[in-house]
mmCIF file of C-alpha atoms in Angstrom:
data_model
loop_
_atom_site.group_PDB
_atom_site.id
_atom_site.type_symbol
_atom_site.label_atom_id
_atom_site.label_comp_id
_atom_site.label_asym_id
_atom_site.label_seq_id
_atom_site.Cartn_x
_atom_site.Cartn_y
_atom_site.Cartn_z
ATOM 1 C CA UNK A 12 30.737 182.951 -85.094
ATOM 2 C CA UNK A 13 29.153 179.979 -85.057
ATOM 3 C CA UNK A 14 25.435 179.764 -85.053
ATOM 4 C CA UNK A 15 23.901 177.691 -82.495
ATOM 5 C CA UNK A 16 21.994 175.104 -84.211
ATOM 6 C CA UNK A 17 18.346 174.434 -82.347
ATOM 7 C CA UNK A 18 18.177 170.713 -81.208
ATOM 8 C CA UNK A 19 15.477 168.265 -83.097
ATOM 9 C CA UNK A 20 12.239 167.535 -81.857
ATOM 10 C CA UNK A 21 11.725 163.852 -81.193
ATOM 11 C CA UNK A 22 9.211 162.236 -83.583
ATOM 12 C CA UNK A 23 6.180 161.532 -82.566
ATOM 13 C CA UNK A 24 7.423 158.052 -82.482
ATOM 14 C CA UNK A 25 10.614 158.494 -80.230
ATOM 15 C CA UNK A 26 7.961 159.864 -77.981
ATOM 16 C CA UNK A 27 5.566 157.325 -77.820
ATOM 17 C CA UNK A 28 8.632 154.951 -76.746
ATOM 18 C CA UNK A 29 9.825 156.893 -74.091
ATOM 19 C CA UNK A 30 6.576 157.812 -72.346
ATOM 20 C CA UNK A 31 5.835 153.634 -73.169
ATOM 21 C CA UNK A 32 9.132 153.125 -70.919
ATOM 22 C CA UNK A 33 8.691 155.240 -68.670
ATOM 23 C CA UNK A 34 4.793 154.384 -67.218
ATOM 24 C CA UNK A 35 6.065 150.494 -67.810
ATOM 25 C CA UNK A 36 7.567 149.975 -64.419
ATOM 26 C CA UNK A 37 4.775 152.672 -62.605
ATOM 27 C CA UNK A 38 2.021 149.555 -64.917
ATOM 28 C CA UNK A 39 3.781 147.043 -63.774
ATOM 29 C CA UNK A 40 4.244 147.538 -59.563
ATOM 30 C CA UNK A 41 0.531 149.025 -59.109
ATOM 31 C CA UNK A 42 -0.349 145.780 -61.278
ATOM 32 C CA UNK A 43 1.231 143.360 -58.585
ATOM 33 C CA UNK A 44 0.348 145.922 -55.614
ATOM 34 C CA UNK A 45 -3.636 145.478 -56.533
ATOM 35 C CA UNK A 46 -3.060 141.607 -56.936
ATOM 36 C CA UNK A 47 -1.653 141.774 -53.757
ATOM 37 C CA UNK A 48 -3.729 144.204 -52.532
ATOM 38 C CA UNK A 49 -7.241 142.369 -53.913
ATOM 39 C CA UNK A 50 -6.209 138.347 -52.636
ATOM 40 C CA UNK A 51 -5.929 139.217 -49.818
ATOM 41 C CA UNK A 52 -8.797 141.789 -48.316
ATOM 42 C CA UNK A 53 -11.434 139.433 -50.710
ATOM 43 C CA UNK A 54 -10.333 136.574 -47.633
ATOM 44 C CA UNK A 55 -11.691 138.763 -44.882
ATOM 45 C CA UNK A 56 -14.545 140.814 -47.377
ATOM 46 C CA UNK A 57 -17.082 138.371 -46.517
ATOM 47 C CA UNK A 58 -16.856 138.771 -42.888
ATOM 48 C CA UNK A 59 -15.396 142.757 -42.189
ATOM 49 C CA UNK A 60 -18.675 143.531 -44.855
ATOM 50 C CA UNK A 61 -21.630 142.298 -43.240
ATOM 51 C CA UNK A 62 -20.484 143.404 -39.919
ATOM 52 C CA UNK A 63 -19.124 146.671 -40.939
ATOM 53 C CA UNK A 64 -23.146 147.152 -43.178
ATOM 54 C CA UNK A 65 -25.034 146.674 -39.653
ATOM 55 C CA UNK A 66 -22.749 148.893 -37.677
ATOM 56 C CA UNK A 67 -24.054 151.721 -40.549
ATOM 57 C CA UNK A 68 -27.691 150.485 -39.619
ATOM 58 C CA UNK A 69 -27.541 151.221 -36.184
ATOM 59 C CA UNK A 70 -26.377 154.387 -36.647
ATOM 60 C CA UNK A 71 -26.701 156.031 -40.255
ATOM 61 C CA UNK A 72 -25.556 159.188 -38.877
ATOM 62 C CA UNK A 73 -22.650 158.330 -37.072
ATOM 63 C CA UNK A 74 -20.996 154.924 -38.702
ATOM 64 C CA UNK A 75 -22.732 155.702 -42.443
ATOM 65 C CA UNK A 76 -19.532 156.447 -43.386
ATOM 66 C CA UNK A 77 -18.355 153.042 -42.265
ATOM 67 C CA UNK A 78 -20.425 150.894 -44.744
ATOM 68 C CA UNK A 79 -18.953 152.733 -48.409
ATOM 69 C CA UNK A 80 -16.646 150.421 -49.912
ATOM 70 C CA UNK A 81 -13.718 151.648 -50.074
ATOM 71 C CA UNK A 82 -13.850 151.027 -45.765
ATOM 72 C CA UNK A 83 -14.454 148.092 -46.277
ATOM 73 C CA UNK A 84 -11.765 146.802 -48.548
ATOM 74 C CA UNK A 85 -9.256 148.516 -46.498
ATOM 75 C CA UNK A 86 -10.546 147.175 -43.336
ATOM 76 C CA UNK A 87 -10.291 144.118 -44.727
ATOM 77 C CA UNK A 88 -7.184 144.039 -45.976
ATOM 78 C CA UNK A 89 -5.847 145.421 -42.500
ATOM 79 C CA UNK A 90 -7.591 142.541 -40.938
ATOM 80 C CA UNK A 91 -5.910 139.674 -43.435
ATOM 81 C CA UNK A 92 -2.713 141.492 -42.616
ATOM 82 C CA UNK A 93 -2.982 141.187 -38.713
ATOM 83 C CA UNK A 94 -4.397 137.308 -39.229
ATOM 84 C CA UNK A 95 -0.896 136.194 -41.745
ATOM 85 C CA UNK A 96 0.848 138.231 -38.700
ATOM 86 C CA UNK A 97 -0.647 136.638 -36.373
ATOM 87 C CA UNK A 98 -0.454 133.214 -37.719
ATOM 88 C CA UNK A 99 3.489 134.243 -37.964
ATOM 89 C CA UNK A 100 3.722 134.217 -34.046
ATOM 90 C CA UNK A 101 2.150 131.410 -33.484
ATOM 91 C CA UNK A 102 3.672 129.604 -35.756
ATOM 92 C CA UNK A 103 7.161 130.452 -32.822
ATOM 93 C CA UNK A 104 5.419 129.359 -30.173
ATOM 94 C CA UNK A 105 5.117 126.173 -28.908
ATOM 95 C CA UNK A 106 0.995 126.743 -28.500
ATOM 96 C CA UNK A 107 0.626 127.505 -31.649
ATOM 97 C CA UNK A 108 3.106 124.661 -33.593
ATOM 98 C CA UNK A 109 0.898 122.482 -31.599
ATOM 99 C CA UNK A 110 -2.650 124.718 -32.533
ATOM 100 C CA UNK A 111 -0.819 124.006 -36.230
ATOM 101 C CA UNK A 112 0.063 120.192 -35.830
ATOM 102 C CA UNK A 113 -3.817 119.603 -35.158
ATOM 103 C CA UNK A 114 -5.101 121.491 -37.365
ATOM 104 C CA UNK A 115 -2.667 119.299 -39.972
ATOM 105 C CA UNK A 116 -3.970 116.580 -39.218
ATOM 106 C CA UNK A 117 -7.468 117.244 -39.567
ATOM 107 C CA UNK A 118 -6.705 118.252 -42.725
ATOM 108 C CA UNK A 119 -4.945 115.403 -43.628
ATOM 109 C CA UNK A 120 -8.062 113.294 -42.870
ATOM 110 C CA UNK A 121 -9.636 115.079 -46.004
ATOM 111 C CA UNK A 122 -8.503 113.320 -49.267
ATOM 112 C CA UNK A 123 -8.360 116.048 -51.809
ATOM 113 C CA UNK A 124 -7.793 118.972 -49.300
ATOM 114 C CA UNK A 125 -4.688 116.737 -47.681
ATOM 115 C CA UNK A 126 -3.253 116.587 -51.838
ATOM 116 C CA UNK A 127 -3.713 119.908 -52.001
ATOM 117 C CA UNK A 128 -1.910 121.107 -48.624
ATOM 118 C CA UNK A 129 0.466 118.629 -48.881
ATOM 119 C CA UNK A 130 1.713 119.412 -52.191
ATOM 120 C CA UNK A 131 1.945 122.846 -51.090
ATOM 121 C CA UNK A 132 3.246 122.258 -48.135
ATOM 122 C CA UNK A 133 6.226 120.757 -49.657
ATOM 123 C CA UNK A 134 6.767 123.200 -52.293
ATOM 124 C CA UNK A 135 7.058 126.082 -49.574
ATOM 125 C CA UNK A 136 9.445 124.072 -47.681
ATOM 126 C CA UNK A 137 11.740 123.125 -50.248
ATOM 127 C CA UNK A 138 12.142 126.821 -51.714
ATOM 128 C CA UNK A 139 13.139 127.891 -48.364
ATOM 129 C CA UNK A 140 15.947 124.864 -47.419
ATOM 130 C CA UNK A 141 19.031 124.649 -49.457
ATOM 131 C CA UNK A 142 19.399 122.621 -52.083
ATOM 132 C CA UNK A 143 20.904 118.972 -52.223
ATOM 133 C CA UNK A 144 23.473 118.110 -55.240
ATOM 134 C CA UNK A 145 22.297 120.874 -57.151
ATOM 135 C CA UNK A 146 21.514 124.813 -57.264
ATOM 136 C CA UNK A 147 17.932 125.942 -56.413
ATOM 137 C CA UNK A 148 17.915 128.217 -59.085
ATOM 138 C CA UNK A 149 18.780 127.340 -62.511
ATOM 139 C CA UNK A 150 17.972 128.383 -66.108
ATOM 140 C CA UNK A 151 16.887 125.676 -68.579
ATOM 141 C CA UNK A 152 15.516 125.711 -72.438
ATOM 142 C CA UNK A 153 12.293 127.453 -73.079
ATOM 143 C CA UNK A 154 10.636 127.014 -75.329
ATOM 144 C CA UNK A 155 13.770 125.847 -77.679
ATOM 145 C CA UNK A 156 17.677 124.949 -76.985
ATOM 146 C CA UNK A 157 18.158 129.433 -78.158
ATOM 147 C CA UNK A 158 15.780 130.735 -75.307
ATOM 148 C CA UNK A 159 16.065 130.359 -70.887
ATOM 149 C CA UNK A 160 13.802 130.849 -68.145
ATOM 150 C CA UNK A 161 14.311 130.919 -65.164
ATOM 151 C CA UNK A 162 12.880 127.887 -62.646
ATOM 152 C CA UNK A 163 13.394 126.270 -59.471
ATOM 153 C CA UNK A 164 14.621 122.926 -58.875
ATOM 154 C CA UNK A 165 12.101 121.002 -57.051
ATOM 155 C CA UNK A 166 13.554 117.543 -56.415
ATOM 156 C CA UNK A 167 16.035 115.468 -58.484
ATOM 157 C CA UNK A 168 15.053 111.892 -59.393
ATOM 158 C CA UNK A 169 16.779 108.927 -62.088
ATOM 159 C CA UNK A 170 15.284 107.843 -64.947
ATOM 160 C CA UNK A 171 14.595 104.526 -65.392
ATOM 161 C CA UNK A 172 16.752 101.765 -67.015
ATOM 162 C CA UNK A 173 19.526 104.619 -67.454
ATOM 163 C CA UNK A 174 19.302 105.981 -64.317
ATOM 164 C CA UNK A 175 19.999 109.699 -66.186
ATOM 165 C CA UNK A 176 19.432 112.359 -63.466
ATOM 166 C CA UNK A 177 16.732 114.568 -63.752
ATOM 167 C CA UNK A 178 14.782 117.443 -62.714
ATOM 168 C CA UNK A 179 11.010 118.682 -61.580
ATOM 169 C CA UNK A 180 11.863 122.169 -62.390
ATOM 170 C CA UNK A 181 9.162 124.705 -61.143
ATOM 171 C CA UNK A 182 8.361 127.626 -63.358
ATOM 172 C CA UNK A 183 6.856 130.435 -61.964
ATOM 173 C CA UNK A 184 4.916 133.294 -64.814
ATOM 174 C CA UNK A 185 5.244 136.927 -64.884
ATOM 175 C CA UNK A 186 4.608 139.334 -62.533
ATOM 176 C CA UNK A 187 2.176 136.667 -61.163
ATOM 177 C CA UNK A 188 4.700 134.205 -59.681
ATOM 178 C CA UNK A 189 2.104 131.667 -57.859
ATOM 179 C CA UNK A 190 0.956 130.361 -61.399
ATOM 180 C CA UNK A 191 3.211 128.170 -63.830
ATOM 181 C CA UNK A 192 4.683 124.855 -65.350
ATOM 182 C CA UNK A 193 6.587 122.375 -64.279
ATOM 183 C CA UNK A 194 8.842 120.608 -66.754
ATOM 184 C CA UNK A 195 11.470 117.667 -66.037
ATOM 185 C CA UNK A 196 14.498 118.411 -67.222
ATOM 186 C CA UNK A 197 17.594 116.423 -67.569
ATOM 187 C CA UNK A 198 20.280 117.656 -64.774
ATOM 188 C CA UNK A 199 23.182 117.723 -67.337
ATOM 189 C CA UNK A 200 20.737 120.257 -69.986
ATOM 190 C CA UNK A 201 20.871 122.704 -66.598
ATOM 191 C CA UNK A 202 22.093 126.301 -66.607
ATOM 192 C CA UNK A 203 22.945 126.468 -62.291
ATOM 193 C CA UNK A 204 23.270 129.879 -60.946
ATOM 194 C CA UNK A 205 24.462 131.754 -57.846
ATOM 195 C CA UNK A 206 20.798 133.175 -56.889
ATOM 196 C CA UNK A 207 19.080 133.023 -53.907
ATOM 197 C CA UNK A 208 15.084 132.595 -54.172
ATOM 198 C CA UNK A 209 14.911 136.442 -53.472
ATOM 199 C CA UNK A 210 17.270 137.537 -56.106
ATOM 200 C CA UNK A 211 14.772 134.735 -58.692
ATOM 201 C CA UNK A 212 11.289 136.430 -56.788
ATOM 202 C CA UNK A 213 12.136 139.628 -57.861
ATOM 203 C CA UNK A 214 13.337 138.985 -61.477
ATOM 204 C CA UNK A 215 10.520 137.080 -62.152
ATOM 205 C CA UNK A 216 7.990 139.862 -60.330
ATOM 206 C CA UNK A 217 9.317 142.759 -61.629
ATOM 207 C CA UNK A 218 9.755 141.178 -65.490
ATOM 208 C CA UNK A 219 13.092 140.983 -65.556
ATOM 209 C CA UNK A 220 14.012 144.647 -65.286
ATOM 210 C CA UNK A 221 15.975 143.429 -61.210
ATOM 211 C CA UNK A 222 18.532 141.884 -61.853
ATOM 212 C CA UNK A 223 22.298 141.176 -61.804
ATOM 213 C CA UNK A 224 24.681 142.684 -64.836
ATOM 214 C CA UNK A 225 25.847 138.975 -66.100
ATOM 215 C CA UNK A 226 24.189 135.984 -65.671
ATOM 216 C CA UNK A 227 25.018 132.187 -66.649
ATOM 217 C CA UNK A 228 23.040 131.353 -70.577
ATOM 218 C CA UNK A 229 25.022 127.488 -71.204
ATOM 219 C CA UNK A 230 25.381 124.913 -68.835
ATOM 220 C CA UNK A 231 29.025 124.350 -67.739
ATOM 221 C CA UNK A 232 30.673 121.636 -69.736
ATOM 222 C CA UNK A 233 31.605 117.518 -68.129
ATOM 223 C CA UNK A 234 34.592 117.149 -66.753
ATOM 224 C CA UNK A 235 37.327 115.751 -69.350
ATOM 225 C CA UNK A 236 38.040 112.298 -68.631
#
């Protein structure tokens, strides 16, 4: 009768790599959630913090707990989310649209603010609409021809003299897509994809973990004459 051999014990290196791969998605999720959580709570904290502190001074025994940092952070986050949802509701009704147009006209009178607001507004509008002539989500050579990075085509221009089509491509960073690079790339060197903006954002935020099984890598060949 053949004796059963005990399975070999995993090495320290294998255990370390397995543990790292197990914790990495959890850590990445925590980093993204923490970034959004802190960003949203910091918006309302200057208003919520003093208000809760004053309430705690009025009745320390009954309301002293509202001055705790975690309570202020949670209520500041809820207040910011409420403002965002309220803005979304207002943007869909006539009165809210009039207020938004009035606010935009006011912003345009401020030199620096008008440039920042107008550029951000145009970028968001572009990402929410379907592109003309080229796919919105593309791959470009970066940092060299043997590597690709994901980007969003925001505008197609033409080169002086030759008339060659050039695309302005916004390349977001991982896992925070609010920062990135702007590249000007010849259209013929762009690799189009069939991804939606939502799929591309999931790919970027997850560090490539959320992605389809296949992806184009080489630009399409020009049609034969």
